[in-house]
Amino acid sequence: KFDSVLRVTVAEGASAETVRALVEKALNQDAKAWRFEEAPAGDGRTSLKYQVRCRKSIPRPILLETIRRTVLAQAKEVVFE
């Protein structure tokens, strides 16, 4: 069902809840399907992990760039694994 794993590392001093809300808003608009997996904290940083299925009309690199622009300085890293 899902074809990608999205990992968003929350920047130091940023709110994980705020970043999660922004990412999920972008996923609701541009992903075909998605599911929040977990928010493990390691090395003092929180990473948000999602299972994602991209739309054919919005390829993975475009979705990734949209999410990066949505969270801007609030996320240290936004990647598909």
CSV table of C-alpha atoms in Angstrom, one decimal:
chain,number,residue,atom,x,y,z
A,1,LYS,CA,0.0,0.0,0.0
A,2,PHE,CA,2.7,2.5,0.9
A,3,ASP,CA,5.8,2.9,-1.2
A,4,SER,CA,8.0,5.3,0.8
A,5,VAL,CA,9.1,6.1,4.3
A,6,LEU,CA,9.3,9.9,5.1
A,7,ARG,CA,11.5,11.0,8.0
A,8,VAL,CA,11.4,14.5,9.4
A,9,THR,CA,13.9,15.5,12.0
A,10,VAL,CA,12.6,18.3,14.2
A,11,ALA,CA,15.1,21.2,14.6
A,12,GLU,CA,16.4,22.1,18.0
A,13,GLY,CA,14.0,24.5,19.8
A,14,ALA,CA,11.1,23.7,17.4
A,15,SER,CA,7.9,22.2,18.5
A,16,ALA,CA,7.4,18.6,17.3
A,17,GLU,CA,3.6,19.1,17.5
A,18,THR,CA,3.8,22.1,15.2
A,19,VAL,CA,6.1,20.4,12.7
A,20,ARG,CA,3.8,17.3,12.7
A,21,ALA,CA,0.8,19.4,12.0
A,22,LEU,CA,2.5,21.2,9.1
A,23,VAL,CA,3.8,17.9,7.6
A,24,GLU,CA,0.4,16.3,7.9
A,25,LYS,CA,-1.4,19.2,6.2
A,26,ALA,CA,1.0,18.9,3.3
A,27,LEU,CA,0.5,15.1,3.1
A,28,ASN,CA,-3.3,15.5,3.2
A,29,GLN,CA,-3.1,17.8,0.2
A,30,ASP,CA,-0.4,16.1,-1.9
A,31,ALA,CA,0.0,12.4,-1.0
A,32,LYS,CA,-2.3,9.7,-2.1
A,33,ALA,CA,-2.2,8.0,1.3
A,34,TRP,CA,-0.1,8.3,4.4
A,35,ARG,CA,0.1,7.0,8.0
A,36,PHE,CA,2.0,8.3,11.0
A,37,GLU,CA,4.4,5.7,12.3
A,38,GLU,CA,6.3,7.0,15.3
A,39,ALA,CA,8.1,9.9,16.8
A,40,PRO,CA,11.3,8.4,18.4
A,41,ALA,CA,13.6,10.8,20.2
A,42,GLY,CA,17.3,10.1,19.8
A,43,ASP,CA,20.3,12.3,20.6
A,44,GLY,CA,17.9,14.9,22.0
A,45,ARG,CA,16.1,15.3,18.7
A,46,THR,CA,12.7,14.1,17.6
A,47,SER,CA,12.1,12.4,14.3
A,48,LEU,CA,8.7,12.0,12.8
A,49,LYS,CA,8.3,8.9,10.6
A,50,TYR,CA,5.5,8.4,8.1
A,51,GLN,CA,4.5,5.6,5.6
A,52,VAL,CA,3.6,7.5,2.4
A,53,ARG,CA,2.1,6.6,-1.0
A,54,CYS,CA,2.7,9.3,-3.5
A,55,ARG,CA,0.2,10.4,-6.2
A,56,LYS,CA,1.1,9.7,-9.8
A,57,SER,CA,0.5,13.4,-10.5
A,58,ILE,CA,2.9,14.5,-7.7
A,59,PRO,CA,6.2,12.6,-7.9
A,60,ARG,CA,8.2,11.9,-4.8
A,61,PRO,CA,10.8,14.6,-5.3
A,62,ILE,CA,8.1,17.3,-5.7
A,63,LEU,CA,6.3,16.1,-2.5
A,64,LEU,CA,9.6,16.1,-0.6
A,65,GLU,CA,10.3,19.7,-1.7
A,66,THR,CA,6.8,20.8,-0.8
A,67,ILE,CA,7.2,19.4,2.7
A,68,ARG,CA,10.7,20.9,3.1
A,69,ARG,CA,9.3,24.3,2.1
A,70,THR,CA,6.3,23.9,4.5
A,71,VAL,CA,8.5,23.2,7.6
A,72,LEU,CA,11.4,25.5,6.6
A,73,ALA,CA,13.6,26.2,9.6
A,74,GLN,CA,11.6,24.1,12.0
A,75,ALA,CA,13.0,20.8,10.6
A,76,LYS,CA,16.7,19.9,10.5
A,77,GLU,CA,16.2,17.2,7.9
A,78,VAL,CA,13.4,16.0,5.6
A,79,VAL,CA,14.1,12.8,3.6
A,80,PHE,CA,12.6,9.8,2.0
A,81,GLU,CA,14.3,6.6,3.2
